[in-house]
Amino acid sequence: MRRGGPRGSGRWLVATAFLLPAVVLLGALVVYPICYSLVRSFVSDDGGGFAGFDNYRELFTDDGIRTALRNNVFWVVAAPAVATALGLVFAVLTERIRWGTAFKLVLFMPMAISMLAAGIIFRLVYDQDPDRGVANAVWVGVHDTFAESSAFPKAHPGRDSPLREAGSGAFVTREPVRVGEPVVLPLVGVAPDAMPGDARAARAAGADPARVTGTTWQDFTRGKGVGTLGGVDGGEFGYPGMRIEAVRGDGSVVARTTAAADGTFVLPAAADGTHLRLPADNFREPYRGVDWLGPALVTPAVIVAYVWMWAGFAMVLIAAGLASVPRELLEAARVDGATEWQVFRRITVPLLAPVLAVVLVTLMINVLKVFDLVYIIAPGSSQDDANVLALQLYRSAFSDGRPGVASAISVLLLLLVIPVMVFNIRRLRREGRR
């Protein structure tokens, strides 16, 4: 016993020496901040006195904090589920292709990028300008394939024009047109470098005793005092593709046509005595895409950026679990006549359930503290709509000067994480007993 005492004491001292640095760091970096935040959450913002539960009451009455809480619920439900599902699909598919390892490397690569860098990348991806934002460049390209935008969005009648506004963006002639009398439809407002590539030098239409003829063109020539107002001059270009309608007084359309490359057009004799109208479609603004970072879509847009980063992480963990699945079970199911979908749904997924639970729980804890992506991607105009608890904590502490409320938010985040951690610990203990 005497020999055992000193030996046991020596082992205890050695264990203490090894554990002490970790215990000190844990206490300084985890335990102390938690205790301080808990105490500070019951103190007024100015630190002058006890506030009771006022700070916690603020969590459920302040509109900004309630929005953050609601967004966090959406994050916890959507982001981990989507990232885990994509990780599962990627893990299964990359196992079946020849260059699976290379694809896994590419899919995992976003994990090497910091949240800050990823936020900057996706801020540019979601830019409203299709010339800068990749998302809108693709979206506008698809849209314009089926619904071409106007080439003359800024065109409008100039001074002393024979055209007047007809409402809803259309223009109509002031006087009715007559057969055999060429019509002029001059417009201005289109920059020379914005003219369509097929535009040609404008040409005055000739008279036709059986039809209504005319010209629509850019009635502007560079240089002071150069060119005739309302007349076709050299160096001025026609409006190719401009749609012209002949309408009666009751608004019914008698005939339609489009201008040639030199701006000339021809209408049948039925247009005699009608007014010519340039429909609003001629002047429709180019489609600018979707406002990805507007109030309605900013949260899903940020979640997409998060999934882009973490789907590779989910894939790697699930692929490791998939590698341990007994192949004979899968082959036996195929021999028994099961389809690939049945094998995946009834064998692969149940066997991967522990791994899927690990990935899902890890991502749920991770999204509760998401901050960087929301702060960087969401512009100031819609940051309130994309607000989450971690961002609200930062804003309350450093922008709004409300440390008491910020401490209450931090305690709330801790309380939200604890159930997930308890679930994870219990699951790991059950796995250990097996």
GROMACS .gro file of C-alpha atoms in nm:
model
  434
    1MET     CA    1   0.000   0.000   0.000
    2ARG     CA    2   0.281   0.237   0.084
    3ARG     CA    3   0.444   0.169  -0.249
    4GLY     CA    4   0.116   0.212  -0.434
    5GLY     CA    5   0.042   0.549  -0.273
    6PRO     CA    6   0.337   0.744  -0.406
    7ARG     CA    7   0.313   0.571  -0.742
    8GLY     CA    8  -0.056   0.655  -0.772
    9SER     CA    9   0.016   1.010  -0.660
   10GLY     CA   10   0.286   1.042  -0.922
   11ARG     CA   11   0.051   0.924  -1.195
   12TRP     CA   12  -0.210   1.173  -1.080
   13LEU     CA   13   0.045   1.454  -1.097
   14VAL     CA   14   0.154   1.350  -1.446
   15ALA     CA   15  -0.209   1.336  -1.562
   16THR     CA   16  -0.274   1.674  -1.405
   17ALA     CA   17   0.031   1.826  -1.572
   18PHE     CA   18  -0.087   1.709  -1.913
   19LEU     CA   19  -0.450   1.810  -1.860
   20LEU     CA   20  -0.390   2.143  -1.688
   21PRO     CA   21  -0.307   2.347  -2.003
   22ALA     CA   22  -0.617   2.213  -2.176
   23VAL     CA   23  -0.831   2.281  -1.868
   24VAL     CA   24  -0.696   2.636  -1.839
   25LEU     CA   25  -0.761   2.707  -2.209
   26LEU     CA   26  -1.106   2.551  -2.189
   27GLY     CA   27  -1.191   2.761  -1.887
   28ALA     CA   28  -1.053   3.082  -2.037
   29LEU     CA   29  -1.198   3.041  -2.385
   30VAL     CA   30  -1.524   2.854  -2.317
   31VAL     CA   31  -1.637   2.840  -1.955
   32TYR     CA   32  -1.557   3.200  -1.860
   33PRO     CA   33  -1.722   3.357  -2.171
   34ILE     CA   34  -2.033   3.145  -2.116
   35CYS     CA   35  -2.058   3.245  -1.751
   36TYR     CA   36  -1.988   3.610  -1.829
   37SER     CA   37  -2.249   3.618  -2.108
   38LEU     CA   38  -2.503   3.456  -1.880
   39VAL     CA   39  -2.445   3.717  -1.609
   40ARG     CA   40  -2.429   4.005  -1.858
   41SER     CA   41  -2.762   3.903  -2.010
   42PHE     CA   42  -2.935   4.004  -1.683
   43VAL     CA   43  -2.766   4.345  -1.673
   44SER     CA   44  -2.892   4.660  -1.845
   45ASP     CA   45  -2.722   4.779  -2.163
   46ASP     CA   46  -2.541   5.060  -1.984
   47GLY     CA   47  -2.414   4.814  -1.722
   48GLY     CA   48  -2.567   5.022  -1.448
   49GLY     CA   49  -2.807   4.774  -1.290
   50PHE     CA   50  -2.998   4.451  -1.288
   51ALA     CA   51  -3.239   4.422  -1.582
   52GLY     CA   52  -3.408   4.096  -1.493
   53PHE     CA   53  -3.555   3.922  -1.795
   54ASP     CA   54  -3.594   4.243  -1.997
   55ASN     CA   55  -3.317   4.146  -2.237
   56TYR     CA   56  -3.475   3.804  -2.293
   57ARG     CA   57  -3.815   3.962  -2.339
   58GLU     CA   58  -3.658   4.175  -2.611
   59LEU     CA   59  -3.572   3.859  -2.806
   60PHE     CA   60  -3.939   3.791  -2.872
   61THR     CA   61  -4.067   4.148  -2.912
   62ASP     CA   62  -3.802   4.310  -3.132
   63ASP     CA   63  -3.892   4.271  -3.501
   64GLY     CA   64  -3.531   4.236  -3.614
   65ILE     CA   65  -3.453   3.960  -3.364
   66ARG     CA   66  -3.775   3.776  -3.448
   67THR     CA   67  -3.682   3.787  -3.816
   68ALA     CA   68  -3.338   3.650  -3.730
   69LEU     CA   69  -3.496   3.371  -3.524
   70ARG     CA   70  -3.735   3.283  -3.805
   71ASN     CA   71  -3.452   3.277  -4.058
   72ASN     CA   72  -3.246   3.056  -3.829
   73VAL     CA   73  -3.529   2.804  -3.817
   74PHE     CA   74  -3.538   2.803  -4.197
   75TRP     CA   75  -3.160   2.762  -4.207
   76VAL     CA   76  -3.164   2.467  -3.964
   77VAL     CA   77  -3.440   2.292  -4.158
   78ALA     CA   78  -3.322   2.357  -4.514
   79ALA     CA   79  -2.943   2.393  -4.530
   80PRO     CA   80  -2.830   2.073  -4.349
   81ALA     CA   81  -3.094   1.863  -4.523
   82VAL     CA   82  -3.003   1.987  -4.872
   83ALA     CA   83  -2.626   1.962  -4.811
   84THR     CA   84  -2.660   1.609  -4.669
   85ALA     CA   85  -2.886   1.495  -4.952
   86LEU     CA   86  -2.648   1.631  -5.215
   87GLY     CA   87  -2.354   1.478  -5.033
   88LEU     CA   88  -2.528   1.139  -5.038
   89VAL     CA   89  -2.605   1.167  -5.409
   90PHE     CA   90  -2.250   1.276  -5.491
   91ALA     CA   91  -2.099   0.998  -5.279
   92VAL     CA   92  -2.306   0.730  -5.451
   93LEU     CA   93  -2.254   0.863  -5.802
   94THR     CA   94  -1.882   0.933  -5.775
   95GLU     CA   95  -1.832   0.574  -5.660
   96ARG     CA   96  -1.963   0.452  -5.994
   97ILE     CA   97  -1.764   0.670  -6.233
   98ARG     CA   98  -1.413   0.619  -6.356
   99TRP     CA   99  -1.271   0.952  -6.236
  100GLY     CA  100  -1.453   0.946  -5.905
  101THR     CA  101  -1.156   1.062  -5.701
  102ALA     CA  102  -1.100   1.365  -5.922
  103PHE     CA  103  -1.467   1.460  -5.899
  104LYS     CA  104  -1.457   1.425  -5.520
  105LEU     CA  105  -1.157   1.656  -5.511
  106VAL     CA  106  -1.338   1.918  -5.719
  107LEU     CA  107  -1.653   1.895  -5.508
  108PHE     CA  108  -1.456   1.915  -5.184
  109MET     CA  109  -1.243   2.209  -5.302
  110PRO     CA  110  -1.488   2.482  -5.182
  111MET     CA  111  -1.411   2.370  -4.825
  112ALA     CA  112  -1.062   2.513  -4.875
  113ILE     CA  113  -1.213   2.858  -4.930
  114SER     CA  114  -1.288   3.077  -4.631
  115MET     CA  115  -1.641   3.193  -4.562
  116LEU     CA  116  -1.530   3.549  -4.636
  117ALA     CA  117  -1.393   3.458  -4.979
  118ALA     CA  118  -1.699   3.246  -5.058
  119GLY     CA  119  -1.922   3.539  -4.963
  120ILE     CA  120  -1.736   3.773  -5.198
  121ILE     CA  121  -1.757   3.515  -5.478
  122PHE     CA  122  -2.131   3.472  -5.443
  123ARG     CA  123  -2.188   3.844  -5.401
  124LEU     CA  124  -2.051   3.874  -5.754
  125VAL     CA  125  -2.239   3.566  -5.876
  126TYR     CA  126  -2.568   3.722  -5.764
  127ASP     CA  127  -2.493   4.069  -5.903
  128GLN     CA  128  -2.802   4.222  -6.065
  129ASP     CA  129  -2.608   4.328  -6.377
  130PRO     CA  130  -2.602   4.032  -6.621
  131ASP     CA  131  -2.266   4.156  -6.750
  132ARG     CA  132  -2.117   4.090  -6.404
  133GLY     CA  133  -2.338   3.839  -6.225
  134VAL     CA  134  -2.309   3.480  -6.350
  135ALA     CA  135  -2.652   3.381  -6.219
  136ASN     CA  136  -2.831   3.660  -6.404
  137ALA     CA  137  -2.616   3.614  -6.714
  138VAL     CA  138  -2.742   3.256  -6.740
  139TRP     CA  139  -3.098   3.351  -6.647
  140VAL     CA  140  -3.113   3.637  -6.896
  141GLY     CA  141  -2.964   3.417  -7.168
  142VAL     CA  142  -3.236   3.157  -7.114
  143HIS     CA  143  -3.508   3.424  -7.098
  144ASP     CA  144  -3.396   3.602  -7.413
  145THR     CA  145  -3.393   3.270  -7.600
  146PHE     CA  146  -3.771   3.252  -7.563
  147ALA     CA  147  -3.861   3.621  -7.524
  148GLU     CA  148  -3.624   3.855  -7.704
  149SER     CA  149  -3.577   4.195  -7.544
  150SER     CA  150  -3.625   4.520  -7.733
  151ALA     CA  151  -3.330   4.681  -7.909
  152PHE     CA  152  -3.471   5.032  -7.855
  153PRO     CA  153  -3.557   5.065  -7.484
  154LYS     CA  154  -3.462   5.434  -7.466
  155ALA     CA  155  -3.612   5.549  -7.794
  156HIS     CA  156  -3.873   5.826  -7.779
  157PRO     CA  157  -4.011   6.109  -7.994
  158GLY     CA  158  -3.800   6.425  -8.014
  159ARG     CA  159  -3.897   6.792  -8.059
  160ASP     CA  160  -4.189   6.873  -8.288
  161SER     CA  161  -4.240   6.505  -8.353
  162PRO     CA  162  -4.538   6.372  -8.553
  163LEU     CA  163  -4.570   6.112  -8.275
  164ARG     CA  164  -4.736   6.147  -7.936
  165GLU     CA  165  -4.762   5.924  -7.632
  166ALA     CA  166  -5.047   5.672  -7.645
  167GLY     CA  167  -5.015   5.538  -7.290
  168SER     CA  168  -4.844   5.226  -7.151
  169GLY     CA  169  -4.520   5.317  -7.330
  170ALA     CA  170  -4.659   5.320  -7.687
  171PHE     CA  171  -4.650   5.609  -7.937
  172VAL     CA  172  -4.903   5.696  -8.208
  173THR     CA  173  -4.911   5.943  -8.497
  174ARG     CA  174  -5.091   6.270  -8.435
  175GLU     CA  175  -5.258   6.267  -8.777
  176PRO     CA  176  -5.406   5.982  -8.979
  177VAL     CA  177  -5.192   5.845  -9.261
  178ARG     CA  178  -5.284   5.837  -9.629
  179VAL     CA  179  -5.201   5.612  -9.919
  180GLY     CA  180  -4.941   5.766 -10.148
  181GLU     CA  181  -4.808   6.001  -9.877
  182PRO     CA  182  -4.484   5.874  -9.716
  183VAL     CA  183  -4.493   5.877  -9.336
  184VAL     CA  184  -4.200   5.980  -9.118
  185LEU     CA  185  -4.164   5.834  -8.767
  186PRO     CA  186  -3.848   5.994  -8.628
  187LEU     CA  187  -3.722   5.891  -8.284
  188VAL     CA  188  -3.426   5.979  -8.066
  189GLY     CA  189  -3.266   5.844  -7.752
  190VAL     CA  190  -3.068   5.541  -7.872
  191ALA     CA  191  -2.692   5.578  -7.836
  192PRO     CA  192  -2.502   5.515  -8.161
  193ASP     CA  193  -2.307   5.227  -8.005
  194ALA     CA  194  -2.635   5.073  -7.882
  195MET     CA  195  -2.794   5.050  -8.228
  196PRO     CA  196  -2.857   4.694  -8.353
  197GLY     CA  197  -2.579   4.545  -8.560
  198ASP     CA  198  -2.804   4.504  -8.864
  199ALA     CA  199  -2.903   4.874  -8.873
  200ARG     CA  200  -2.831   5.043  -9.205
  201ALA     CA  201  -2.829   5.404  -9.320
  202ALA     CA  202  -3.184   5.537  -9.309
  203ARG     CA  203  -3.361   5.591  -9.642
  204ALA     CA  204  -3.662   5.808  -9.714
  205ALA     CA  205  -3.951   5.591  -9.834
  206GLY     CA  206  -4.091   5.654 -10.177
  207ALA     CA  207  -4.459   5.725 -10.244
  208ASP     CA  208  -4.682   5.431 -10.344
  209PRO     CA  209  -5.034   5.508 -10.470
  210ALA     CA  210  -5.162   5.168 -10.353
  211ARG     CA  211  -4.995   5.141 -10.015
  212VAL     CA  212  -4.889   5.333  -9.705
  213THR     CA  213  -4.512   5.372  -9.689
  214GLY     CA  214  -4.281   5.536  -9.438
  215THR     CA  215  -3.954   5.543  -9.250
  216THR     CA  216  -3.869   5.513  -8.881
  217TRP     CA  217  -3.516   5.611  -8.788
  218GLN     CA  218  -3.280   5.772  -8.541
  219ASP     CA  219  -3.331   6.141  -8.614
  220PHE     CA  220  -3.001   6.260  -8.476
  221THR     CA  221  -2.670   6.356  -8.636
  222ARG     CA  222  -2.363   6.439  -8.429
  223GLY     CA  223  -2.250   6.800  -8.442
  224LYS     CA  224  -2.423   7.130  -8.368
  225GLY     CA  225  -2.661   7.247  -8.638
  226VAL     CA  226  -2.602   6.934  -8.847
  227GLY     CA  227  -2.900   6.754  -8.999
  228THR     CA  228  -3.264   6.842  -9.060
  229LEU     CA  229  -3.516   6.788  -8.784
  230GLY     CA  230  -3.777   6.540  -8.904
  231GLY     CA  231  -3.584   6.467  -9.223
  232VAL     CA  232  -3.366   6.169  -9.315
  233ASP     CA  233  -3.002   6.284  -9.328
  234GLY     CA  234  -2.683   6.107  -9.418
  235GLY     CA  235  -2.523   5.925  -9.126
  236GLU     CA  236  -2.857   5.854  -8.957
  237PHE     CA  237  -2.963   5.492  -8.912
  238GLY     CA  238  -3.297   5.316  -8.948
  239TYR     CA  239  -3.463   5.114  -8.675
  240PRO     CA  240  -3.460   4.756  -8.807
  241GLY     CA  241  -3.730   4.533  -8.666
  242MET     CA  242  -3.939   4.821  -8.528
  243ARG     CA  243  -4.300   4.702  -8.512
  244ILE     CA  244  -4.565   4.932  -8.659
  245GLU     CA  245  -4.943   4.888  -8.629
  246ALA     CA  246  -5.224   5.062  -8.817
  247VAL     CA  247  -5.508   5.124  -8.571
  248ARG     CA  248  -5.857   5.263  -8.607
  249GLY     CA  249  -6.018   5.513  -8.373
  250ASP     CA  250  -6.169   5.230  -8.166
  251GLY     CA  251  -5.823   5.080  -8.108
  252SER     CA  252  -5.864   4.782  -8.341
  253VAL     CA  253  -5.554   4.686  -8.540
  254VAL     CA  254  -5.598   4.688  -8.919
  255ALA     CA  255  -5.248   4.585  -9.026
  256ARG     CA  256  -4.902   4.520  -8.887
  257THR     CA  257  -4.551   4.534  -9.027
  258THR     CA  258  -4.187   4.565  -8.923
  259ALA     CA  259  -3.925   4.809  -9.046
  260ALA     CA  260  -3.643   4.697  -9.271
  261ALA     CA  261  -3.274   4.748  -9.191
  262ASP     CA  262  -3.289   5.100  -9.339
  263GLY     CA  263  -3.603   5.186  -9.139
  264THR     CA  264  -3.849   5.173  -9.430
  265PHE     CA  265  -4.182   4.993  -9.399
  266VAL     CA  266  -4.490   4.923  -9.609
  267LEU     CA  267  -4.854   4.876  -9.505
  268PRO     CA  268  -5.147   4.768  -9.726
  269ALA     CA  269  -5.414   5.005  -9.853
  270ALA     CA  270  -5.637   4.903  -9.560
  271ALA     CA  271  -5.419   5.128  -9.342
  272ASP     CA  272  -5.545   5.436  -9.526
  273GLY     CA  273  -5.702   5.681  -9.282
  274THR     CA  274  -5.573   5.503  -8.971
  275HIS     CA  275  -5.318   5.614  -8.714
  276LEU     CA  276  -4.982   5.436  -8.696
  277ARG     CA  277  -4.883   5.308  -8.355
  278LEU     CA  278  -4.543   5.198  -8.229
  279PRO     CA  279  -4.634   4.934  -7.965
  280ALA     CA  280  -4.480   4.945  -7.619
  281ASP     CA  281  -4.298   4.615  -7.694
  282ASN     CA  282  -4.059   4.816  -7.911
  283PHE     CA  283  -3.941   5.006  -7.604
  284ARG     CA  284  -3.945   4.740  -7.338
  285GLU     CA  285  -3.642   4.757  -7.110
  286PRO     CA  286  -3.400   4.465  -7.154
  287TYR     CA  287  -3.466   4.182  -6.912
  288ARG     CA  288  -3.227   4.229  -6.621
  289GLY     CA  289  -3.276   3.894  -6.455
  290VAL     CA  290  -3.381   3.807  -6.102
  291ASP     CA  291  -3.314   4.018  -5.795
  292TRP     CA  292  -3.136   3.734  -5.615
  293LEU     CA  293  -3.035   3.955  -5.324
  294GLY     CA  294  -3.372   4.123  -5.285
  295PRO     CA  295  -3.583   4.073  -4.972
  296ALA     CA  296  -3.772   3.774  -5.114
  297LEU     CA  297  -3.477   3.559  -5.228
  298VAL     CA  298  -3.177   3.671  -5.025
  299THR     CA  299  -3.199   3.395  -4.761
  300PRO     CA  300  -3.234   3.107  -5.012
  301ALA     CA  301  -2.952   3.265  -5.216
  302VAL     CA  302  -2.719   3.266  -4.915
  303ILE     CA  303  -2.818   2.908  -4.832
  304VAL     CA  304  -2.716   2.805  -5.184
  305ALA     CA  305  -2.370   2.950  -5.116
  306TYR     CA  306  -2.353   2.756  -4.789
  307VAL     CA  307  -2.456   2.430  -4.959
  308TRP     CA  308  -2.195   2.489  -5.229
  309MET     CA  309  -1.929   2.497  -4.958
  310TRP     CA  310  -2.048   2.216  -4.733
  311ALA     CA  311  -2.192   1.959  -4.975
  312GLY     CA  312  -1.835   1.842  -5.042
  313PHE     CA  313  -1.777   1.795  -4.668
  314ALA     CA  314  -2.094   1.585  -4.645
  315MET     CA  315  -1.990   1.386  -4.952
  316VAL     CA  316  -1.648   1.292  -4.807
  317LEU     CA  317  -1.792   1.168  -4.478
  318ILE     CA  318  -2.072   0.975  -4.648
  319ALA     CA  319  -1.829   0.829  -4.902
  320ALA     CA  320  -1.616   0.699  -4.613
  321GLY     CA  321  -1.923   0.532  -4.465
  322LEU     CA  322  -2.022   0.397  -4.805
  323ALA     CA  323  -1.684   0.232  -4.843
  324SER     CA  324  -1.757   0.020  -4.533
  325VAL     CA  325  -2.095  -0.105  -4.659
  326PRO     CA  326  -2.075  -0.484  -4.729
  327ARG     CA  327  -2.082  -0.527  -5.107
  328GLU     CA  328  -2.230  -0.875  -5.079
  329LEU     CA  329  -2.552  -0.727  -4.943
  330LEU     CA  330  -2.585  -0.500  -5.242
  331GLU     CA  331  -2.505  -0.778  -5.488
  332ALA     CA  332  -2.749  -1.014  -5.319
  333ALA     CA  333  -3.026  -0.757  -5.353
  334ARG     CA  334  -2.947  -0.711  -5.722
  335VAL     CA  335  -2.946  -1.087  -5.779
  336ASP     CA  336  -3.288  -1.107  -5.612
  337GLY     CA  337  -3.420  -0.863  -5.871
  338ALA     CA  338  -3.407  -0.532  -5.686
  339THR     CA  339  -3.369  -0.223  -5.900
  340GLU     CA  340  -3.090   0.027  -5.835
  341TRP     CA  341  -3.340   0.267  -5.676
  342GLN     CA  342  -3.464  -0.010  -5.441
  343VAL     CA  343  -3.107  -0.102  -5.350
  344PHE     CA  344  -3.030   0.262  -5.276
  345ARG     CA  345  -3.349   0.331  -5.078
  346ARG     CA  346  -3.382   0.007  -4.882
  347ILE     CA  347  -3.022  -0.101  -4.828
  348THR     CA  348  -2.770   0.175  -4.889
  349VAL     CA  349  -2.952   0.454  -4.705
  350PRO     CA  350  -3.044   0.244  -4.395
  351LEU     CA  351  -2.686   0.120  -4.364
  352LEU     CA  352  -2.558   0.478  -4.393
  353ALA     CA  353  -2.808   0.612  -4.137
  354PRO     CA  354  -2.544   0.658  -3.858
  355VAL     CA  355  -2.314   0.850  -4.093
  356LEU     CA  356  -2.601   1.059  -4.227
  357ALA     CA  357  -2.699   1.143  -3.868
  358VAL     CA  358  -2.343   1.259  -3.792
  359VAL     CA  359  -2.333   1.481  -4.100
  360LEU     CA  360  -2.680   1.622  -4.039
  361VAL     CA  361  -2.615   1.702  -3.672
  362THR     CA  362  -2.276   1.858  -3.749
  363LEU     CA  363  -2.427   2.085  -4.012
  364MET     CA  364  -2.718   2.179  -3.786
  365ILE     CA  365  -2.474   2.299  -3.521
  366ASN     CA  366  -2.275   2.478  -3.789
  367VAL     CA  367  -2.569   2.670  -3.937
  368LEU     CA  368  -2.680   2.795  -3.596
  369LYS     CA  369  -2.369   3.010  -3.586
  370VAL     CA  370  -2.355   3.112  -3.953
  371PHE     CA  371  -2.249   3.473  -3.981
  372ASP     CA  372  -1.988   3.541  -4.248
  373LEU     CA  373  -2.192   3.446  -4.554
  374VAL     CA  374  -2.496   3.647  -4.450
  375TYR     CA  375  -2.287   3.951  -4.357
  376ILE     CA  376  -2.093   3.953  -4.686
  377ILE     CA  377  -2.353   3.839  -4.941
  378ALA     CA  378  -2.663   4.025  -4.824
  379PRO     CA  379  -2.648   4.393  -4.927
  380GLY     CA  380  -2.739   4.661  -4.677
  381SER     CA  381  -3.083   4.709  -4.833
  382SER     CA  382  -3.186   4.349  -4.762
  383GLN     CA  383  -2.961   4.254  -4.471
  384ASP     CA  384  -3.252   4.294  -4.230
  385ASP     CA  385  -3.447   4.037  -4.432
  386ALA     CA  386  -3.152   3.792  -4.432
  387ASN     CA  387  -3.074   3.847  -4.064
  388VAL     CA  388  -2.976   3.549  -3.848
  389LEU     CA  389  -2.906   3.523  -3.476
  390ALA     CA  390  -2.526   3.533  -3.506
  391LEU     CA  391  -2.544   3.845  -3.724
  392GLN     CA  392  -2.799   4.004  -3.491
  393LEU     CA  393  -2.567   3.933  -3.198
  394TYR     CA  394  -2.286   4.118  -3.376
  395ARG     CA  395  -2.511   4.409  -3.469
  396SER     CA  396  -2.657   4.439  -3.120
  397ALA     CA  397  -2.315   4.432  -2.956
  398PHE     CA  398  -2.112   4.651  -3.190
  399SER     CA  399  -2.356   4.859  -3.396
  400ASP     CA  400  -2.658   4.916  -3.174
  401GLY     CA  401  -2.469   4.941  -2.842
  402ARG     CA  402  -2.687   4.683  -2.667
  403PRO     CA  403  -2.450   4.434  -2.501
  404GLY     CA  404  -2.724   4.306  -2.270
  405VAL     CA  405  -2.941   4.197  -2.564
  406ALA     CA  406  -2.634   4.057  -2.743
  407SER     CA  407  -2.552   3.846  -2.436
  408ALA     CA  408  -2.911   3.721  -2.425
  409ILE     CA  409  -2.886   3.619  -2.792
  410SER     CA  410  -2.562   3.429  -2.719
  411VAL     CA  411  -2.732   3.242  -2.433
  412LEU     CA  412  -3.023   3.160  -2.665
  413LEU     CA  413  -2.782   3.022  -2.924
  414LEU     CA  414  -2.621   2.806  -2.654
  415LEU     CA  415  -2.961   2.673  -2.551
  416LEU     CA  416  -3.044   2.591  -2.912
  417VAL     CA  417  -2.718   2.402  -2.958
  418ILE     CA  418  -2.742   2.197  -2.635
  419PRO     CA  419  -3.028   1.964  -2.750
  420VAL     CA  420  -2.841   1.886  -3.070
  421MET     CA  421  -2.523   1.814  -2.876
  422VAL     CA  422  -2.710   1.590  -2.629
  423PHE     CA  423  -2.862   1.397  -2.917
  424ASN     CA  424  -2.520   1.354  -3.075
  425ILE     CA  425  -2.360   1.236  -2.749
  426ARG     CA  426  -2.635   0.980  -2.689
  427ARG     CA  427  -2.606   0.853  -3.042
  428LEU     CA  428  -2.229   0.814  -3.007
  429ARG     CA  429  -2.275   0.623  -2.683
  430ARG     CA  430  -2.522   0.386  -2.848
  431GLU     CA  431  -2.276   0.333  -3.130
  432GLY     CA  432  -2.003   0.262  -2.874
  433ARG     CA  433  -2.209  -0.009  -2.703
  434ARG     CA  434  -2.258  -0.186  -3.033
   0.00000   0.00000   0.00000
